[in-house]
């Protein structure tokens, strides 16, 4: 086995939570508001892709224990077609992680380090993540366990002080046009919920397998609840202005002013973003490296960590010419690509595996 490390079911749940949420808090309030308006807080409830992907990942793991989706492809559709399909997953993870690195860099440079070149910010975070990923799944799991309490604490330090200034009228009327706007707003959110396919790569390393299913579903519920809270707080404070900002939740953090002393909490938002983005990039990079090594039948994934890290930096520069086009792509073509590759293809693979199993049972 390429990776001999083990993580607990709890660590896996924390890794998934931090691998999905940070970028969702960053941009989804503004994107969702364009479709759902005052119902943007309802949109995270429609987590259909998350449920499908978790079900598929757990079923494939049960049918092919110890194998992730890249390895299971060859068992399901044969060696040559399986190699072609299996190659798509690490390649797309590399591309998608490039988008995440670009989002991270654009936010840090645009909001805080205005004079710093993008390549410097991208290169520094990728280098740190590459070193962590090279340490193995246990290192990434322990980082997640360490960072999650700080992430939640900083999040609450932004949300709680703002409660007296929230205007409940901003969310009224609720569903004036029915559920359609909230579902339209949820379509973009399926990009983030589809990322739960990452569980397929982590499940083989979970020591307490009996608790893994519960941990994944708790992680999904935690992501939904956090998105509801962040969207709701943003809406109740900013109202119709929510759609005018690129980073609405950052504006919420900057609004806080307690007795002219407790102010400028955007530093807390920066801390949330840096800590969360570190884990997200780290998990996705580890999955990319692991999947690529398994696809190439290598005995160790460590030799390809830094070469793929360099590719990741290049992808982050190539994905879009500017942040506006990147945001537009996330709301359109990237959403379609992720749903196709992370939801539809794995679901088809599960159906083929189930048919194959039934035919094999009947032939006996």
CSV table of C-alpha atoms in Angstrom, one decimal:
chain,number,residue,atom,x,y,z
A,1,UNK,CA,0.0,0.0,0.0
A,2,UNK,CA,1.3,3.5,-0.9
A,3,UNK,CA,0.0,5.1,2.3
A,4,UNK,CA,0.3,3.2,5.6
A,5,UNK,CA,-1.0,6.0,7.8
A,6,UNK,CA,-4.3,5.8,9.6
A,7,UNK,CA,-6.8,8.4,10.7
A,8,UNK,CA,-9.9,8.3,12.9
A,9,UNK,CA,-13.4,8.7,11.6
A,10,UNK,CA,-13.6,12.0,13.5
A,11,UNK,CA,-10.5,13.3,11.8
A,12,UNK,CA,-11.9,12.3,8.4
A,13,UNK,CA,-15.1,14.3,9.2
A,14,UNK,CA,-13.0,17.3,10.2
A,15,UNK,CA,-10.9,17.1,7.1
A,16,UNK,CA,-14.0,17.0,4.9
A,17,UNK,CA,-15.6,19.9,6.8
A,18,UNK,CA,-12.5,22.1,6.4
A,19,UNK,CA,-11.9,20.9,2.8
A,20,UNK,CA,-15.3,22.2,1.7
A,21,UNK,CA,-16.4,25.2,3.8
A,22,UNK,CA,-13.7,27.9,3.6
A,23,UNK,CA,-14.2,28.9,-0.1
A,24,UNK,CA,-18.0,28.5,0.3
A,25,UNK,CA,-18.1,31.1,3.0
A,26,UNK,CA,-15.9,33.4,0.9
A,27,UNK,CA,-18.0,33.7,-2.3
A,28,UNK,CA,-21.3,31.9,-2.1
A,29,UNK,CA,-23.4,34.6,-0.4
A,30,UNK,CA,-22.9,37.0,-3.3
A,31,UNK,CA,-23.3,34.3,-6.0
A,32,UNK,CA,-26.4,32.7,-4.3
A,33,UNK,CA,-28.1,36.1,-3.7
A,34,UNK,CA,-28.2,36.8,-7.5
A,35,UNK,CA,-30.5,33.8,-7.9
A,36,UNK,CA,-32.3,33.4,-4.5
A,37,UNK,CA,-32.4,37.0,-3.2
A,38,UNK,CA,-33.7,37.0,0.4
A,39,UNK,CA,-34.0,33.2,0.3
A,40,UNK,CA,-30.3,32.6,0.0
A,41,UNK,CA,-30.2,31.2,3.5
A,42,UNK,CA,-32.5,28.4,2.4
A,43,UNK,CA,-30.3,27.3,-0.6
A,44,UNK,CA,-27.8,25.3,1.5
A,45,UNK,CA,-30.6,23.0,2.6
A,46,UNK,CA,-30.9,21.6,-0.9
A,47,UNK,CA,-27.6,19.6,-0.6
A,48,UNK,CA,-28.7,16.9,-3.1
A,49,UNK,CA,-25.3,16.4,-4.7
A,50,UNK,CA,-23.7,16.0,-1.3
A,51,UNK,CA,-26.1,13.2,-0.3
A,52,UNK,CA,-25.6,11.4,-3.7
A,53,UNK,CA,-21.8,11.6,-3.6
A,54,UNK,CA,-21.6,10.4,0.0
A,55,UNK,CA,-23.9,7.5,-0.7
A,56,UNK,CA,-21.9,6.6,-3.8
A,57,UNK,CA,-18.6,6.9,-1.9
A,58,UNK,CA,-19.8,4.7,1.0
A,59,UNK,CA,-21.3,2.1,-1.3
A,60,UNK,CA,-18.2,1.8,-3.5
A,61,UNK,CA,-16.1,1.5,-0.4
A,62,UNK,CA,-18.3,-1.3,0.9
A,63,UNK,CA,-18.1,-3.1,-2.5
A,64,UNK,CA,-14.4,-2.6,-2.9
A,65,UNK,CA,-12.9,-2.2,0.6
A,66,UNK,CA,-9.5,-0.6,0.8
A,67,UNK,CA,-9.9,0.9,-2.7
A,68,UNK,CA,-10.7,4.5,-3.6
A,69,UNK,CA,-12.6,5.5,-6.8
A,70,UNK,CA,-9.4,5.7,-8.9
A,71,UNK,CA,-8.5,2.1,-8.0
A,72,UNK,CA,-12.1,0.8,-8.2
A,73,UNK,CA,-12.5,2.1,-11.8
A,74,UNK,CA,-10.3,-0.8,-13.1
A,75,UNK,CA,-12.3,-3.4,-11.2
A,76,UNK,CA,-15.6,-2.0,-12.5
A,77,UNK,CA,-15.0,-1.3,-16.2
A,78,UNK,CA,-11.8,-3.2,-17.0
A,79,UNK,CA,-8.1,-2.2,-17.1
A,80,UNK,CA,-7.9,0.1,-20.1
A,81,UNK,CA,-11.2,2.0,-19.8
A,82,UNK,CA,-10.6,2.1,-16.0
A,83,UNK,CA,-7.2,3.7,-16.6
A,84,UNK,CA,-8.8,6.4,-18.8
A,85,UNK,CA,-11.5,7.2,-16.2
A,86,UNK,CA,-9.1,6.9,-13.3
A,87,UNK,CA,-6.8,9.5,-14.9
A,88,UNK,CA,-9.6,12.0,-15.1
A,89,UNK,CA,-10.0,12.3,-11.3
A,90,UNK,CA,-6.4,13.3,-10.2
A,91,UNK,CA,-6.2,15.6,-13.3
A,92,UNK,CA,-9.4,17.3,-12.4
A,93,UNK,CA,-8.5,17.5,-8.7
A,94,UNK,CA,-5.3,19.3,-9.8
A,95,UNK,CA,-7.2,21.7,-12.0
A,96,UNK,CA,-9.8,22.3,-9.3
A,97,UNK,CA,-7.2,22.8,-6.6
A,98,UNK,CA,-5.6,25.4,-9.0
A,99,UNK,CA,-8.9,27.3,-8.8
A,100,UNK,CA,-8.9,27.1,-5.0
A,101,UNK,CA,-5.3,28.4,-4.8
A,102,UNK,CA,-6.2,31.2,-7.2
A,103,UNK,CA,-9.2,32.1,-5.0
A,104,UNK,CA,-7.0,32.1,-2.0
A,105,UNK,CA,-4.3,34.3,-3.7
A,106,UNK,CA,-6.9,36.8,-5.1
A,107,UNK,CA,-8.5,37.2,-1.7
A,108,UNK,CA,-5.3,37.7,0.2
A,109,UNK,CA,-3.8,40.1,-2.4
A,110,UNK,CA,-7.1,42.0,-3.1
A,111,UNK,CA,-8.1,42.5,0.5
A,112,UNK,CA,-4.8,42.7,2.4
A,113,UNK,CA,-1.5,42.3,0.6
A,114,UNK,CA,-2.2,44.7,-2.3
A,115,UNK,CA,1.3,45.1,-3.5
A,116,UNK,CA,2.3,41.4,-3.3
A,117,UNK,CA,2.4,39.5,-6.6
A,118,UNK,CA,-0.1,36.6,-6.9
A,119,UNK,CA,2.7,34.1,-7.7
A,120,UNK,CA,4.3,34.8,-4.3
A,121,UNK,CA,1.2,34.1,-2.3
A,122,UNK,CA,0.3,31.1,-4.4
A,123,UNK,CA,3.8,29.6,-4.2
A,124,UNK,CA,4.1,30.1,-0.4
A,125,UNK,CA,0.8,28.3,0.3
A,126,UNK,CA,1.5,25.5,-2.1
A,127,UNK,CA,4.9,24.9,-0.7
A,128,UNK,CA,3.6,24.6,2.9
A,129,UNK,CA,0.8,22.3,1.7
A,130,UNK,CA,3.2,20.2,-0.3
A,131,UNK,CA,5.4,19.7,2.8
A,132,UNK,CA,2.3,18.7,4.9
A,133,UNK,CA,0.9,16.4,2.2
A,134,UNK,CA,4.3,14.7,1.9
A,135,UNK,CA,4.0,13.8,5.6
A,136,UNK,CA,1.0,11.6,4.8
A,137,UNK,CA,-2.7,11.4,5.7
A,138,UNK,CA,-2.0,11.3,9.4
A,139,UNK,CA,-0.3,14.7,9.3
A,140,UNK,CA,-3.2,16.3,7.4
A,141,UNK,CA,-5.7,14.7,9.7
A,142,UNK,CA,-3.9,16.1,12.8
A,143,UNK,CA,-3.7,19.6,11.2
A,144,UNK,CA,-7.5,19.4,10.7
A,145,UNK,CA,-8.0,18.4,14.3
A,146,UNK,CA,-5.8,21.3,15.5
A,147,UNK,CA,-7.2,24.0,13.2
A,148,UNK,CA,-11.0,23.2,13.5
A,149,UNK,CA,-11.5,24.7,17.0
A,150,UNK,CA,-9.7,27.9,16.0
A,151,UNK,CA,-11.8,28.1,12.8
A,152,UNK,CA,-15.1,27.8,14.7
A,153,UNK,CA,-13.9,30.2,17.4
A,154,UNK,CA,-13.0,32.9,14.9
A,155,UNK,CA,-16.3,32.3,13.0
A,156,UNK,CA,-18.3,32.8,16.2
A,157,UNK,CA,-16.3,35.9,17.1
A,158,UNK,CA,-17.5,37.5,13.9
A,159,UNK,CA,-21.1,36.3,14.1
A,160,UNK,CA,-22.0,36.8,17.8
A,161,UNK,CA,-21.1,40.6,18.1
A,162,UNK,CA,-23.1,41.4,15.0
A,163,UNK,CA,-26.4,39.9,16.3
A,164,UNK,CA,-27.8,43.2,17.8
A,165,UNK,CA,-27.5,44.9,14.4
A,166,UNK,CA,-29.2,42.3,12.4
A,167,UNK,CA,-32.5,43.3,10.7
A,168,UNK,CA,-34.9,40.4,10.5
A,169,UNK,CA,-37.0,42.3,8.0
A,170,UNK,CA,-34.2,41.8,5.4
A,171,UNK,CA,-35.3,38.1,5.1
A,172,UNK,CA,-39.0,38.9,4.6
A,173,UNK,CA,-41.1,37.8,2.8
A,174,UNK,CA,-39.9,34.2,2.9
A,175,UNK,CA,-40.2,32.4,-0.4
A,176,UNK,CA,-42.4,35.0,-2.1
A,177,UNK,CA,-42.0,33.1,-5.4
A,178,UNK,CA,-42.0,29.6,-3.9
A,179,UNK,CA,-39.0,27.3,-3.6
A,180,UNK,CA,-37.7,27.9,-7.2
A,181,UNK,CA,-35.4,30.8,-6.4
A,182,UNK,CA,-33.8,29.0,-3.5
A,183,UNK,CA,-33.2,25.9,-5.7
A,184,UNK,CA,-31.7,28.0,-8.4
A,185,UNK,CA,-29.4,29.5,-5.8
A,186,UNK,CA,-28.5,26.0,-4.6
A,187,UNK,CA,-27.3,24.9,-8.1
A,188,UNK,CA,-24.0,26.8,-7.7
A,189,UNK,CA,-23.7,25.4,-4.1
A,190,UNK,CA,-23.7,21.9,-5.5
A,191,UNK,CA,-20.1,22.6,-6.6
A,192,UNK,CA,-19.1,22.5,-2.9
A,193,UNK,CA,-21.4,19.7,-1.9
A,194,UNK,CA,-19.9,17.5,-4.8
A,195,UNK,CA,-16.5,17.8,-3.1
A,196,UNK,CA,-17.6,15.2,-0.6
A,197,UNK,CA,-16.3,12.7,-3.2
A,198,UNK,CA,-13.0,13.3,-1.4
A,199,UNK,CA,-14.4,10.9,1.2
A,200,UNK,CA,-13.7,8.1,-1.3
A,201,UNK,CA,-10.0,8.7,-1.0
A,202,UNK,CA,-10.0,9.0,2.8
A,203,UNK,CA,-12.2,6.1,3.7
A,204,UNK,CA,-9.5,3.4,3.1
A,205,UNK,CA,-7.4,5.0,5.8
A,206,UNK,CA,-10.0,5.2,8.5
A,207,UNK,CA,-9.1,3.0,11.5
A,208,UNK,CA,-12.6,2.8,13.0
A,209,UNK,CA,-14.6,1.9,9.8
A,210,UNK,CA,-17.9,1.4,11.7
A,211,UNK,CA,-18.0,5.1,12.6
A,212,UNK,CA,-17.0,6.4,9.2
A,213,UNK,CA,-20.5,6.7,7.7
A,214,UNK,CA,-21.8,8.6,10.7
A,215,UNK,CA,-18.8,11.0,10.6
A,216,UNK,CA,-19.3,11.8,6.9
A,217,UNK,CA,-23.0,12.6,7.3
A,218,UNK,CA,-22.3,14.7,10.4
A,219,UNK,CA,-19.7,16.6,8.3
A,220,UNK,CA,-22.3,17.3,5.6
A,221,UNK,CA,-24.8,18.5,8.2
A,222,UNK,CA,-22.2,20.8,9.8
A,223,UNK,CA,-21.4,22.3,6.4
A,224,UNK,CA,-25.1,23.0,5.7
A,225,UNK,CA,-25.7,24.6,9.1
A,226,UNK,CA,-22.5,26.8,8.8
A,227,UNK,CA,-23.5,28.0,5.4
A,228,UNK,CA,-27.1,28.8,6.6
A,229,UNK,CA,-25.7,30.8,9.5
A,230,UNK,CA,-23.1,32.7,7.3
A,231,UNK,CA,-25.7,33.4,4.5
A,232,UNK,CA,-28.3,34.5,7.1
A,233,UNK,CA,-26.0,36.8,9.0
A,234,UNK,CA,-24.8,38.4,5.7
A,235,UNK,CA,-28.4,38.9,4.5
A,236,UNK,CA,-29.7,40.3,7.8
A,237,UNK,CA,-26.9,42.8,8.0
A,238,UNK,CA,-26.4,43.9,4.4
A,239,UNK,CA,-29.9,43.2,2.9
A,240,UNK,CA,-30.1,44.1,-0.8
A,241,UNK,CA,-26.4,45.1,-0.8
A,242,UNK,CA,-25.3,41.5,-0.4
A,243,UNK,CA,-25.0,40.9,-4.1
A,244,UNK,CA,-22.9,44.1,-4.6
A,245,UNK,CA,-19.9,42.8,-2.8
A,246,UNK,CA,-17.4,40.2,-3.9
A,247,UNK,CA,-16.7,39.0,-0.3
A,248,UNK,CA,-19.9,39.9,1.6
A,249,UNK,CA,-18.9,38.1,4.8
A,250,UNK,CA,-15.7,40.2,4.9
A,251,UNK,CA,-17.9,43.3,5.0
A,252,UNK,CA,-19.7,41.8,7.9
A,253,UNK,CA,-16.4,41.4,9.8
A,254,UNK,CA,-15.4,45.0,9.0
A,255,UNK,CA,-18.8,46.3,10.3
A,256,UNK,CA,-18.3,45.2,13.9
A,257,UNK,CA,-17.6,48.0,16.3
A,258,UNK,CA,-18.0,47.4,20.0
A,259,UNK,CA,-17.5,50.5,22.2
A,260,UNK,CA,-15.0,51.9,19.6
A,261,UNK,CA,-12.5,49.4,20.9
A,262,UNK,CA,-13.3,45.9,19.5
A,263,UNK,CA,-13.1,46.9,15.8
A,264,UNK,CA,-11.5,45.8,12.4
A,265,UNK,CA,-12.3,42.1,12.8
A,266,UNK,CA,-11.4,41.5,9.2
A,267,UNK,CA,-8.1,40.1,10.7
A,268,UNK,CA,-10.3,37.3,12.2
A,269,UNK,CA,-11.8,36.7,8.8
A,270,UNK,CA,-8.3,36.6,7.3
A,271,UNK,CA,-7.4,34.0,10.0
A,272,UNK,CA,-10.5,31.9,9.1
A,273,UNK,CA,-9.6,32.0,5.4
A,274,UNK,CA,-5.9,31.2,5.8
A,275,UNK,CA,-6.5,28.3,8.2
A,276,UNK,CA,-9.4,26.9,6.3
A,277,UNK,CA,-7.8,27.3,2.9
A,278,UNK,CA,-4.6,25.7,4.1
A,279,UNK,CA,-6.5,22.5,5.1
A,280,UNK,CA,-8.6,22.6,1.9
A,281,UNK,CA,-5.6,22.9,-0.5
A,282,UNK,CA,-3.7,20.4,1.6
A,283,UNK,CA,-6.5,17.7,1.4
A,284,UNK,CA,-7.1,18.3,-2.3
A,285,UNK,CA,-3.4,18.2,-3.0
A,286,UNK,CA,-2.9,15.0,-1.0
A,287,UNK,CA,-5.8,13.4,-3.0
A,288,UNK,CA,-4.2,14.5,-6.3
A,289,UNK,CA,-0.8,13.1,-5.4
A,290,UNK,CA,-2.2,9.9,-4.0
A,291,UNK,CA,-4.6,9.3,-7.0
A,292,UNK,CA,-1.8,10.1,-9.5
A,293,UNK,CA,0.6,7.7,-7.8
A,294,UNK,CA,-2.0,4.9,-7.6
A,295,UNK,CA,-2.9,5.5,-11.3
A,296,UNK,CA,0.8,5.1,-12.2
A,297,UNK,CA,1.2,2.1,-9.9
A,298,UNK,CA,4.0,3.7,-8.0
A,299,UNK,CA,5.2,2.2,-4.7
A,300,UNK,CA,5.5,5.7,-3.1
A,301,UNK,CA,3.8,9.0,-3.8
A,302,UNK,CA,6.4,11.2,-2.2
A,303,UNK,CA,8.7,11.6,-5.2
A,304,UNK,CA,5.9,13.3,-7.2
A,305,UNK,CA,4.8,15.7,-4.5
A,306,UNK,CA,6.9,18.7,-5.4
A,307,UNK,CA,6.7,18.3,-9.2
A,308,UNK,CA,2.9,18.3,-8.9
A,309,UNK,CA,3.2,21.2,-6.5
A,310,UNK,CA,4.9,23.2,-9.3
A,311,UNK,CA,2.1,22.1,-11.7
A,312,UNK,CA,-0.5,23.3,-9.2
A,313,UNK,CA,1.1,26.8,-9.1
A,314,UNK,CA,1.0,26.9,-12.9
A,315,UNK,CA,-2.6,25.8,-13.0
A,316,UNK,CA,-3.6,28.5,-10.5
A,317,UNK,CA,-2.2,31.1,-12.9
A,318,UNK,CA,-3.8,29.5,-16.0
A,319,UNK,CA,-7.3,28.9,-14.7
A,320,UNK,CA,-8.5,32.5,-15.5
A,321,UNK,CA,-7.0,35.8,-16.6
A,322,UNK,CA,-8.7,37.7,-13.7
A,323,UNK,CA,-10.9,37.1,-10.6
A,324,UNK,CA,-14.1,38.3,-12.3
A,325,UNK,CA,-13.8,35.7,-15.0
A,326,UNK,CA,-12.9,33.1,-12.4
A,327,UNK,CA,-16.1,33.9,-10.4
A,328,UNK,CA,-18.2,33.7,-13.6
A,329,UNK,CA,-16.6,30.3,-14.5
A,330,UNK,CA,-17.3,28.9,-11.0
A,331,UNK,CA,-20.9,29.9,-11.3
A,332,UNK,CA,-21.2,28.3,-14.8
A,333,UNK,CA,-18.8,25.9,-16.5
A,334,UNK,CA,-16.9,24.8,-13.4
A,335,UNK,CA,-20.2,23.9,-11.7
A,336,UNK,CA,-21.2,21.8,-14.7
A,337,UNK,CA,-17.8,20.1,-14.9
A,338,UNK,CA,-17.7,19.2,-11.2
A,339,UNK,CA,-21.3,17.8,-11.1
A,340,UNK,CA,-20.4,15.7,-14.1
A,341,UNK,CA,-17.1,14.4,-12.8
A,342,UNK,CA,-17.8,14.2,-9.1
A,343,UNK,CA,-21.5,13.2,-9.2
A,344,UNK,CA,-22.7,11.7,-12.5
A,345,UNK,CA,-19.6,9.6,-13.4
A,346,UNK,CA,-19.2,8.1,-9.8
A,347,UNK,CA,-23.0,7.3,-9.8
A,348,UNK,CA,-22.7,5.6,-13.2
A,349,UNK,CA,-19.7,3.6,-11.9
A,350,UNK,CA,-21.8,2.5,-8.9
A,351,UNK,CA,-24.6,1.4,-11.1
A,352,UNK,CA,-22.2,-0.6,-13.3
A,353,UNK,CA,-20.6,-2.2,-10.2
A,354,UNK,CA,-24.1,-3.1,-8.9
A,355,UNK,CA,-25.1,-4.7,-12.3
A,356,UNK,CA,-21.8,-6.5,-12.5
A,357,UNK,CA,-22.3,-7.9,-9.0
A,358,UNK,CA,-25.9,-9.0,-9.7
A,359,UNK,CA,-24.9,-10.8,-13.0
A,360,UNK,CA,-22.0,-12.5,-11.2
A,361,UNK,CA,-24.5,-13.7,-8.4
A,362,UNK,CA,-27.0,-15.0,-11.0
A,363,UNK,CA,-24.3,-16.8,-13.0
A,364,UNK,CA,-23.5,-18.8,-9.8
